[in-house]
PDB file of C-alpha atoms and ligand atoms in Angstrom:
ATOM      1  CA  MET W   1      -2.164   5.207 -16.994  1.00 87.00           C
ATOM      2  CA  ARG W   2      -1.941   5.475 -13.254  1.00 95.00           C
ATOM      3  CA  LYS W   3      -5.003   4.538 -11.271  1.00 97.00           C
ATOM      4  CA  LYS W   4      -6.776   6.356  -8.478  1.00 98.00           C
ATOM      5  CA  ILE W   5      -6.710   4.091  -5.467  1.00 98.00           C
ATOM      6  CA  ALA W   6      -8.177   4.122  -1.969  1.00 98.00           C
ATOM      7  CA  ALA W   7      -6.626   1.318   0.061  1.00 98.00           C
ATOM      8  CA  GLY W   8      -7.620   0.487   3.621  1.00 98.00           C
ATOM      9  CA  ASN W   9      -5.010  -1.093   5.868  1.00 98.00           C
ATOM     10  CA  TRP W  10      -6.855  -2.842   8.675  1.00 98.00           C
ATOM     11  CA  LYS W  11      -3.646  -3.975  10.384  1.00 98.00           C
ATOM     12  CA  MET W  12      -4.500  -6.308  13.302  1.00 98.00           C
ATOM     13  CA  ASN W  13      -8.043  -5.040  13.792  1.00 98.00           C
ATOM     14  CA  LEU W  14     -11.628  -6.272  13.425  1.00 98.00           C
ATOM     15  CA  THR W  15     -13.072  -9.755  13.723  1.00 98.00           C
ATOM     16  CA  LEU W  16     -14.079 -11.596  10.579  1.00 98.00           C
ATOM     17  CA  GLN W  17     -17.687 -10.721  11.246  1.00 98.00           C
ATOM     18  CA  GLN W  18     -16.914  -7.033  11.680  1.00 98.00           C
ATOM     19  CA  GLY W  19     -14.753  -7.109   8.563  1.00 98.00           C
ATOM     20  CA  ASN W  20     -17.536  -8.744   6.606  1.00 98.00           C
ATOM     21  CA  GLU W  21     -19.996  -6.072   7.619  1.00 98.00           C
ATOM     22  CA  LEU W  22     -17.560  -3.308   6.836  1.00 98.00           C
ATOM     23  CA  VAL W  23     -16.857  -4.598   3.318  1.00 98.00           C
ATOM     24  CA  LYS W  24     -20.553  -5.124   2.651  1.00 98.00           C
ATOM     25  CA  ASP W  25     -21.378  -1.583   3.779  1.00 98.00           C
ATOM     26  CA  VAL W  26     -18.617  -0.046   1.678  1.00 98.00           C
ATOM     27  CA  LEU W  27     -19.729  -2.053  -1.376  1.00 98.00           C
ATOM     28  CA  GLN W  28     -23.255  -0.881  -0.855  1.00 98.00           C
ATOM     29  CA  ASN W  29     -22.247   2.769  -0.447  1.00 98.00           C
ATOM     30  CA  GLY W  30     -20.563   2.642  -3.847  1.00 96.00           C
ATOM     31  CA  LYS W  31     -17.618   4.473  -5.370  1.00 98.00           C
ATOM     32  CA  PRO W  32     -16.702   6.528  -8.424  1.00 97.00           C
ATOM     33  CA  THR W  33     -16.166   4.162 -11.382  1.00 97.00           C
ATOM     34  CA  ASP W  34     -12.586   5.301 -11.945  1.00 97.00           C
ATOM     35  CA  VAL W  35     -11.467   4.619  -8.368  1.00 98.00           C
ATOM     36  CA  GLU W  36     -10.067   1.271  -7.278  1.00 98.00           C
ATOM     37  CA  VAL W  37     -10.714   0.213  -3.685  1.00 98.00           C
ATOM     38  CA  ILE W  38      -8.410  -2.252  -1.922  1.00 98.00           C
ATOM     39  CA  PHE W  39      -9.039  -3.747   1.511  1.00 98.00           C
ATOM     40  CA  CYS W  40      -5.777  -4.949   3.088  1.00 99.00           C
ATOM     41  CA  VAL W  41      -6.964  -7.510   5.613  1.00 98.00           C
ATOM     42  CA  PRO W  42      -5.597 -10.141   8.017  1.00 98.00           C
ATOM     43  CA  TYR W  43      -4.581 -13.395   6.279  1.00 98.00           C
ATOM     44  CA  LEU W  44      -7.394 -15.331   7.946  1.00 98.00           C
ATOM     45  CA  TYR W  45     -10.036 -13.263   6.175  1.00 98.00           C
ATOM     46  CA  LEU W  46      -8.574 -13.288   2.675  1.00 98.00           C
ATOM     47  CA  LYS W  47     -10.590 -16.174   1.319  1.00 98.00           C
ATOM     48  CA  ASP W  48     -14.001 -15.134   2.630  1.00 98.00           C
ATOM     49  CA  LEU W  49     -13.640 -11.476   1.795  1.00 98.00           C
ATOM     50  CA  ASN W  50     -12.240 -12.157  -1.655  1.00 98.00           C
ATOM     51  CA  GLU W  51     -15.392 -14.152  -2.301  1.00 98.00           C
ATOM     52  CA  LEU W  52     -17.446 -11.184  -1.108  1.00 97.00           C
ATOM     53  CA  VAL W  53     -15.915  -8.708  -3.597  1.00 98.00           C
ATOM     54  CA  ARG W  54     -15.565 -11.166  -6.488  1.00 95.00           C
ATOM     55  CA  GLU W  55     -18.440  -9.746  -8.494  1.00 94.00           C
ATOM     56  CA  ALA W  56     -17.945  -6.114  -7.518  1.00 96.00           C
ATOM     57  CA  ASN W  57     -16.115  -4.093 -10.106  1.00 96.00           C
ATOM     58  CA  GLY W  58     -12.983  -2.336  -8.873  1.00 97.00           C
ATOM     59  CA  PHE W  59     -12.953  -3.739  -5.331  1.00 98.00           C
ATOM     60  CA  TYR W  60     -10.034  -5.941  -4.268  1.00 98.00           C
ATOM     61  CA  ILE W  61      -8.694  -7.755  -1.243  1.00 98.00           C
ATOM     62  CA  ALA W  62      -5.000  -7.586  -0.376  1.00 98.00           C
ATOM     63  CA  ALA W  63      -2.651  -9.210   2.115  1.00 98.00           C
ATOM     64  CA  GLN W  64      -0.545  -7.097   4.472  1.00 98.00           C
ATOM     65  CA  ASN W  65       2.675  -9.076   4.169  1.00 98.00           C
ATOM     66  CA  LEU W  66       4.206 -12.253   2.743  1.00 98.00           C
ATOM     67  CA  HIS W  67       7.311 -14.323   3.394  1.00 98.00           C
ATOM     68  CA  GLU W  68      10.397 -13.842   1.249  1.00 98.00           C
ATOM     69  CA  LYS W  69      11.010 -17.542   0.638  1.00 98.00           C
ATOM     70  CA  GLU W  70       9.068 -19.758  -1.730  1.00 97.00           C
ATOM     71  CA  LYS W  71       8.260 -22.415   0.864  1.00 98.00           C
ATOM     72  CA  GLY W  72       9.817 -24.379   3.700  1.00 98.00           C
ATOM     73  CA  ALA W  73      10.255 -24.648   7.443  1.00 98.00           C
ATOM     74  CA  TYR W  74       9.040 -21.186   8.449  1.00 98.00           C
ATOM     75  CA  THR W  75       6.441 -21.867  11.101  1.00 98.00           C
ATOM     76  CA  GLY W  76       3.577 -19.414  11.105  1.00 97.00           C
ATOM     77  CA  GLU W  77       4.472 -17.757   7.810  1.00 98.00           C
ATOM     78  CA  ILE W  78       2.511 -17.256   4.573  1.00 98.00           C
ATOM     79  CA  SER W  79       4.011 -17.540   1.085  1.00 98.00           C
ATOM     80  CA  ALA W  80       3.353 -15.655  -2.117  1.00 98.00           C
ATOM     81  CA  ILE W  81       2.285 -18.920  -3.769  1.00 98.00           C
ATOM     82  CA  MET W  82      -0.393 -19.412  -1.131  1.00 98.00           C
ATOM     83  CA  LEU W  83      -1.721 -15.931  -1.805  1.00 98.00           C
ATOM     84  CA  LYS W  84      -1.639 -16.466  -5.542  1.00 98.00           C
ATOM     85  CA  HIS W  85      -3.687 -19.626  -5.189  1.00 98.00           C
ATOM     86  CA  LEU W  86      -6.321 -17.699  -3.248  1.00 98.00           C
ATOM     87  CA  ARG W  87      -6.390 -15.265  -6.191  1.00 97.00           C
ATOM     88  CA  ILE W  88      -5.034 -12.399  -4.132  1.00 98.00           C
ATOM     89  CA  ARG W  89      -3.478  -9.905  -6.454  1.00 96.00           C
ATOM     90  CA  TYR W  90      -2.174  -7.183  -4.108  1.00 98.00           C
ATOM     91  CA  CYS W  91       0.028  -7.230  -1.024  1.00 98.00           C
ATOM     92  CA  ILE W  92       1.405  -4.465   1.175  1.00 98.00           C
ATOM     93  CA  LEU W  93       5.179  -4.747   1.500  1.00 98.00           C
ATOM     94  CA  GLY W  94       7.563  -2.711   3.617  1.00 98.00           C
ATOM     95  CA  HIS W  95       5.068  -1.085   5.936  1.00 98.00           C
ATOM     96  CA  SER W  96       6.990   0.884   8.570  1.00 97.00           C
ATOM     97  CA  GLU W  97       5.460  -1.250  11.337  1.00 97.00           C
ATOM     98  CA  ARG W  98       6.935  -4.345   9.683  1.00 98.00           C
ATOM     99  CA  ARG W  99      10.255  -2.595   9.125  1.00 97.00           C
ATOM    100  CA  GLN W 100      10.309  -1.510  12.774  1.00 96.00           C
ATOM    101  CA  TYR W 101       8.929  -4.536  14.666  1.00 97.00           C
ATOM    102  CA  TYR W 102       9.648  -7.484  12.358  1.00 97.00           C
ATOM    103  CA  ASN W 103      12.989  -6.691  10.902  1.00 95.00           C
ATOM    104  CA  ASP W 104      11.826  -6.125   7.337  1.00 98.00           C
ATOM    105  CA  SER W 105      15.107  -4.643   6.136  1.00 98.00           C
ATOM    106  CA  ASP W 106      15.702  -3.378   2.613  1.00 97.00           C
ATOM    107  CA  ALA W 107      17.541  -6.642   1.848  1.00 98.00           C
ATOM    108  CA  ILE W 108      14.564  -8.760   2.926  1.00 98.00           C
ATOM    109  CA  LEU W 109      12.115  -6.464   1.171  1.00 98.00           C
ATOM    110  CA  LYS W 110      14.087  -6.876  -2.025  1.00 98.00           C
ATOM    111  CA  GLU W 111      13.492 -10.639  -1.738  1.00 98.00           C
ATOM    112  CA  LYS W 112       9.830 -10.158  -0.854  1.00 98.00           C
ATOM    113  CA  LEU W 113       9.341  -8.002  -3.932  1.00 98.00           C
ATOM    114  CA  ASN W 114      10.979 -10.640  -6.084  1.00 98.00           C
ATOM    115  CA  ILE W 115       8.760 -13.469  -4.888  1.00 98.00           C
ATOM    116  CA  ALA W 116       5.649 -11.290  -5.111  1.00 98.00           C
ATOM    117  CA  TYR W 117       6.399 -10.372  -8.714  1.00 98.00           C
ATOM    118  CA  GLN W 118       7.131 -14.001  -9.570  1.00 98.00           C
ATOM    119  CA  ASN W 119       3.642 -14.872  -8.369  1.00 98.00           C
ATOM    120  CA  ASP W 120       1.830 -12.035 -10.122  1.00 98.00           C
ATOM    121  CA  ILE W 121       1.144 -10.203  -6.897  1.00 98.00           C
ATOM    122  CA  THR W 122       1.282  -6.432  -7.215  1.00 98.00           C
ATOM    123  CA  PRO W 123       3.068  -4.851  -4.266  1.00 98.00           C
ATOM    124  CA  ILE W 124       1.738  -1.835  -2.440  1.00 98.00           C
ATOM    125  CA  PHE W 125       5.239  -0.843  -1.505  1.00 98.00           C
ATOM    126  CA  CYS W 126       5.634   1.472   1.482  1.00 98.00           C
ATOM    127  CA  CYS W 127       8.379   3.987   2.099  1.00 98.00           C
ATOM    128  CA  GLY W 128       8.717   6.942   4.417  1.00 98.00           C
ATOM    129  CA  GLU W 129      11.006   8.771   6.802  1.00 98.00           C
ATOM    130  CA  SER W 130      11.071   9.208  10.591  1.00 96.00           C
ATOM    131  CA  LEU W 131      10.565  12.570  12.263  1.00 95.00           C
ATOM    132  CA  GLU W 132      14.276  12.801  12.927  1.00 96.00           C
ATOM    133  CA  ILE W 133      15.099  12.440   9.250  1.00 97.00           C
ATOM    134  CA  ARG W 134      12.366  14.882   8.285  1.00 96.00           C
ATOM    135  CA  LYS W 135      13.855  17.433  10.696  1.00 95.00           C
ATOM    136  CA  SER W 136      17.316  16.940   9.241  1.00 97.00           C
ATOM    137  CA  GLY W 137      15.966  17.963   5.822  1.00 97.00           C
ATOM    138  CA  LYS W 138      17.207  14.723   4.221  1.00 98.00           C
ATOM    139  CA  HIS W 139      13.769  13.120   3.824  1.00 98.00           C
ATOM    140  CA  ILE W 140      13.716  13.050   0.037  1.00 98.00           C
ATOM    141  CA  GLU W 141      17.152  11.546  -0.253  1.00 98.00           C
ATOM    142  CA  TYR W 142      16.239   8.967   2.408  1.00 98.00           C
ATOM    143  CA  VAL W 143      13.012   7.830   0.757  1.00 98.00           C
ATOM    144  CA  ILE W 144      14.563   7.670  -2.706  1.00 98.00           C
ATOM    145  CA  ASN W 145      17.291   5.506  -1.205  1.00 98.00           C
ATOM    146  CA  GLN W 146      14.710   3.139   0.295  1.00 98.00           C
ATOM    147  CA  LEU W 147      13.350   2.688  -3.237  1.00 98.00           C
ATOM    148  CA  LYS W 148      16.795   2.372  -4.823  1.00 98.00           C
ATOM    149  CA  ASN W 149      17.658  -0.435  -2.379  1.00 98.00           C
ATOM    150  CA  THR W 150      14.508  -2.414  -3.154  1.00 98.00           C
ATOM    151  CA  LEU W 151      12.038  -1.621  -5.913  1.00 98.00           C
ATOM    152  CA  PHE W 152      14.533  -0.217  -8.367  1.00 98.00           C
ATOM    153  CA  TYR W 153      16.129  -3.651  -8.721  1.00 98.00           C
ATOM    154  CA  TYR W 154      13.092  -4.706 -10.765  1.00 98.00           C
ATOM    155  CA  PRO W 155      12.954  -2.368 -13.755  1.00 97.00           C
ATOM    156  CA  ASP W 156      10.791  -4.776 -15.770  1.00 96.00           C
ATOM    157  CA  LYS W 157       8.210  -5.006 -13.031  1.00 97.00           C
ATOM    158  CA  ILE W 158       7.892  -1.468 -11.736  1.00 97.00           C
ATOM    159  CA  SER W 159       5.177  -0.454 -14.163  1.00 95.00           C
ATOM    160  CA  GLY W 160       1.855  -1.038 -12.407  1.00 92.00           C
ATOM    161  CA  THR W 161       3.396  -1.276  -8.940  1.00 97.00           C
ATOM    162  CA  ILE W 162       1.778   0.851  -6.253  1.00 98.00           C
ATOM    163  CA  ILE W 163       4.014   2.958  -4.032  1.00 98.00           C
ATOM    164  CA  ALA W 164       2.724   4.287  -0.722  1.00 98.00           C
ATOM    165  CA  TYR W 165       4.582   7.213   0.800  1.00 98.00           C
ATOM    166  CA  GLU W 166       3.929   7.033   4.518  1.00 98.00           C
ATOM    167  CA  PRO W 167       5.928   9.382   6.719  1.00 98.00           C
ATOM    168  CA  ILE W 168       6.345   7.504  10.003  1.00 97.00           C
ATOM    169  CA  TRP W 169       5.607  10.627  12.053  1.00 96.00           C
ATOM    170  CA  ALA W 170       2.146  10.789  10.464  1.00 96.00           C
ATOM    171  CA  ILE W 171       1.085   7.160  10.959  1.00 94.00           C
ATOM    172  CA  GLY W 172      -1.565   6.780  13.633  1.00 91.00           C
ATOM    173  CA  THR W 173      -0.562  10.089  15.182  1.00 92.00           C
ATOM    174  CA  GLY W 174      -3.343  12.319  13.883  1.00 89.00           C
ATOM    175  CA  GLU W 175      -0.627  14.504  12.376  1.00 91.00           C
ATOM    176  CA  THR W 176      -0.944  14.489   8.596  1.00 94.00           C
ATOM    177  CA  ALA W 177       1.631  15.647   6.091  1.00 95.00           C
ATOM    178  CA  SER W 178       0.390  18.843   4.489  1.00 96.00           C
ATOM    179  CA  PRO W 179      -0.627  18.588   0.831  1.00 97.00           C
ATOM    180  CA  GLU W 180       2.560  20.527   0.008  1.00 98.00           C
ATOM    181  CA  GLN W 181       4.748  18.089   1.944  1.00 97.00           C
ATOM    182  CA  ALA W 182       3.049  15.107   0.316  1.00 98.00           C
ATOM    183  CA  GLU W 183       3.246  16.587  -3.161  1.00 98.00           C
ATOM    184  CA  GLU W 184       6.925  17.460  -2.727  1.00 98.00           C
ATOM    185  CA  MET W 185       7.770  13.818  -1.936  1.00 98.00           C
ATOM    186  CA  HIS W 186       5.437  12.283  -4.524  1.00 98.00           C
ATOM    187  CA  ALA W 187       6.796  14.541  -7.267  1.00 98.00           C
ATOM    188  CA  ALA W 188      10.360  13.633  -6.253  1.00 98.00           C
ATOM    189  CA  ILE W 189       9.553   9.911  -6.399  1.00 98.00           C
ATOM    190  CA  ARG W 190       7.890  10.205  -9.794  1.00 98.00           C
ATOM    191  CA  SER W 191      10.710  12.283 -11.174  1.00 98.00           C
ATOM    192  CA  GLU W 192      13.232   9.662  -9.993  1.00 98.00           C
ATOM    193  CA  LEU W 193      11.151   6.905 -11.605  1.00 98.00           C
ATOM    194  CA  SER W 194      11.061   8.878 -14.819  1.00 98.00           C
ATOM    195  CA  LYS W 195      14.788   9.525 -14.792  1.00 98.00           C
ATOM    196  CA  LYS W 196      15.627   5.870 -14.192  1.00 97.00           C
ATOM    197  CA  PHE W 197      12.925   4.012 -16.107  1.00 97.00           C
ATOM    198  CA  GLY W 198      11.368   6.535 -18.471  1.00 97.00           C
ATOM    199  CA  GLU W 199       8.286   8.662 -18.380  1.00 97.00           C
ATOM    200  CA  ASN W 200       5.885   5.937 -19.530  1.00 96.00           C
ATOM    201  CA  ILE W 201       6.716   3.761 -16.560  1.00 97.00           C
ATOM    202  CA  ALA W 202       6.684   6.698 -14.142  1.00 97.00           C
ATOM    203  CA  GLU W 203       3.203   7.580 -15.350  1.00 96.00           C
ATOM    204  CA  ASN W 204       2.045   4.027 -14.760  1.00 96.00           C
ATOM    205  CA  VAL W 205       2.887   3.906 -11.052  1.00 98.00           C
ATOM    206  CA  SER W 206       0.222   5.029  -8.607  1.00 98.00           C
ATOM    207  CA  ILE W 207       1.749   6.819  -5.634  1.00 98.00           C
ATOM    208  CA  LEU W 208      -0.492   6.813  -2.566  1.00 98.00           C
ATOM    209  CA  TYR W 209      -0.140   8.953   0.521  1.00 98.00           C
ATOM    210  CA  GLY W 210      -0.562   7.336   3.936  1.00 98.00           C
ATOM    211  CA  GLY W 211      -0.513   8.713   7.463  1.00 97.00           C
ATOM    212  CA  SER W 212      -3.604   9.949   9.296  1.00 95.00           C
ATOM    213  CA  VAL W 213      -5.742  10.302   6.173  1.00 97.00           C
ATOM    214  CA  THR W 214      -9.293  11.218   7.234  1.00 97.00           C
ATOM    215  CA  PRO W 215     -12.520  12.251   5.495  1.00 98.00           C
ATOM    216  CA  ALA W 216     -11.588  15.826   6.441  1.00 97.00           C
ATOM    217  CA  ASN W 217      -8.172  15.953   4.751  1.00 97.00           C
ATOM    218  CA  ALA W 218      -8.471  13.383   1.931  1.00 98.00           C
ATOM    219  CA  ALA W 219      -9.789  15.738  -0.755  1.00 98.00           C
ATOM    220  CA  ASP W 220      -6.935  18.236  -0.295  1.00 98.00           C
ATOM    221  CA  LEU W 221      -4.338  15.471  -0.396  1.00 98.00           C
ATOM    222  CA  PHE W 222      -5.865  13.677  -3.385  1.00 98.00           C
ATOM    223  CA  SER W 223      -6.076  16.879  -5.396  1.00 98.00           C
ATOM    224  CA  CYS W 224      -2.265  17.139  -5.500  1.00 98.00           C
ATOM    225  CA  ALA W 225      -0.912  16.452  -8.977  1.00 98.00           C
ATOM    226  CA  ASN W 226       1.194  13.456  -7.946  1.00 98.00           C
ATOM    227  CA  VAL W 227      -0.977  11.997  -5.202  1.00 98.00           C
ATOM    228  CA  ASP W 228      -2.999   9.167  -6.729  1.00 98.00           C
ATOM    229  CA  GLY W 229      -4.871   8.168  -3.606  1.00 98.00           C
ATOM    230  CA  GLY W 230      -4.348   6.975  -0.075  1.00 98.00           C
ATOM    231  CA  LEU W 231      -3.334   4.075   2.125  1.00 98.00           C
ATOM    232  CA  VAL W 232      -5.632   4.575   5.076  1.00 98.00           C
ATOM    233  CA  GLY W 233      -5.287   2.943   8.488  1.00 98.00           C
ATOM    234  CA  GLY W 234      -7.594   4.034  11.311  1.00 97.00           C
ATOM    235  CA  ALA W 235     -10.176   5.765   9.115  1.00 98.00           C
ATOM    236  CA  SER W 236     -10.611   2.630   6.976  1.00 98.00           C
ATOM    237  CA  LEU W 237     -12.124   0.751   9.925  1.00 98.00           C
ATOM    238  CA  LYS W 238     -15.429   2.603   9.732  1.00 98.00           C
ATOM    239  CA  ALA W 239     -17.563   2.160   6.622  1.00 98.00           C
ATOM    240  CA  GLU W 240     -18.822   5.716   6.686  1.00 98.00           C
ATOM    241  CA  ASP W 241     -15.373   7.297   6.999  1.00 98.00           C
ATOM    242  CA  PHE W 242     -13.772   5.047   4.411  1.00 98.00           C
ATOM    243  CA  THR W 243     -16.644   5.671   1.992  1.00 98.00           C
ATOM    244  CA  ARG W 244     -16.171   9.409   2.353  1.00 98.00           C
ATOM    245  CA  ILE W 245     -12.471   9.001   1.646  1.00 98.00           C
ATOM    246  CA  ILE W 246     -13.204   6.834  -1.413  1.00 98.00           C
ATOM    247  CA  ASN W 247     -15.433   9.614  -2.689  1.00 98.00           C
ATOM    248  CA  SER W 248     -12.893  12.385  -2.062  1.00 98.00           C
ATOM    249  CA  PHE W 249     -11.186  12.218  -5.465  1.00 97.00           C
TER     250      PHE W 249
HETATM  251  P1  PGA X 301      -3.183   5.679   9.773  1.00 96.26           P
HETATM  252  O1  PGA X 301      -2.303   4.455   9.213  1.00 96.26           O
HETATM  253  O2  PGA X 301      -4.094   6.113   8.649  1.00 96.26           O
HETATM  254  O3  PGA X 301      -3.945   5.108  10.937  1.00 96.26           O
HETATM  255  O4  PGA X 301      -2.242   6.765  10.152  1.00 96.26           O
HETATM  256  C1  PGA X 301      -1.821   4.456   7.905  1.00 96.26           C
HETATM  257  C2  PGA X 301      -0.987   3.224   7.642  1.00 96.26           C
HETATM  258  O5  PGA X 301      -0.247   2.811   8.541  1.00 96.26           O
HETATM  259  O6  PGA X 301      -1.050   2.636   6.555  1.00 96.26           O
END
């Protein structure tokens, strides 16, 4: 069964001390028992923060990226094996900022998925179209293609994977996809999963919406039949806002 998930993507924000306080506050504020909360934090904080949530039920720490190779001469990079050994079980892959600024192409993301799966790391796999593509009316076809070029190569692993639909025009812009726009895309993704891999698998993939999720719009988005939660950037940096989002299901 698919899970309800509120994931916070801190990106390159907060000091370790600020992050610590934020996680502590969110833990203290609590969450519905059937909601999973994932903090996607800078690499440097993984160990400390993982320790902080270790005893809290349903709270997890995730990385925001990993390298596609197992190991080697890749100065400054972090491998899936390193994450596994820190007991990190989730990792964002394919965020549009990584696709845009760091050359995370579909071909590289296919490799990143492979190495993540090999190391028992569940991807939070991002997809989403630009404004130009949205305006052309080809957004569904485009996003399904992103998945076909990457995730769909791993039929045995897809069950349990988290997909995050994040239209690029909605990320950090304050412009959110309407619940209808989100539901249209999420339903299309699930239907494609079902067609290719069967209904059981399709029902076991949580599809999150991301892009200017706030306490004010979360409930409407999360009430859509195929929206299983959110990947939240800016609004995950304040304990009060993120808590309200976590409690919007
Ligand atoms: P945002 O970011 O909520 O600040 O729009 C979402 C994301 O990039 O994951």
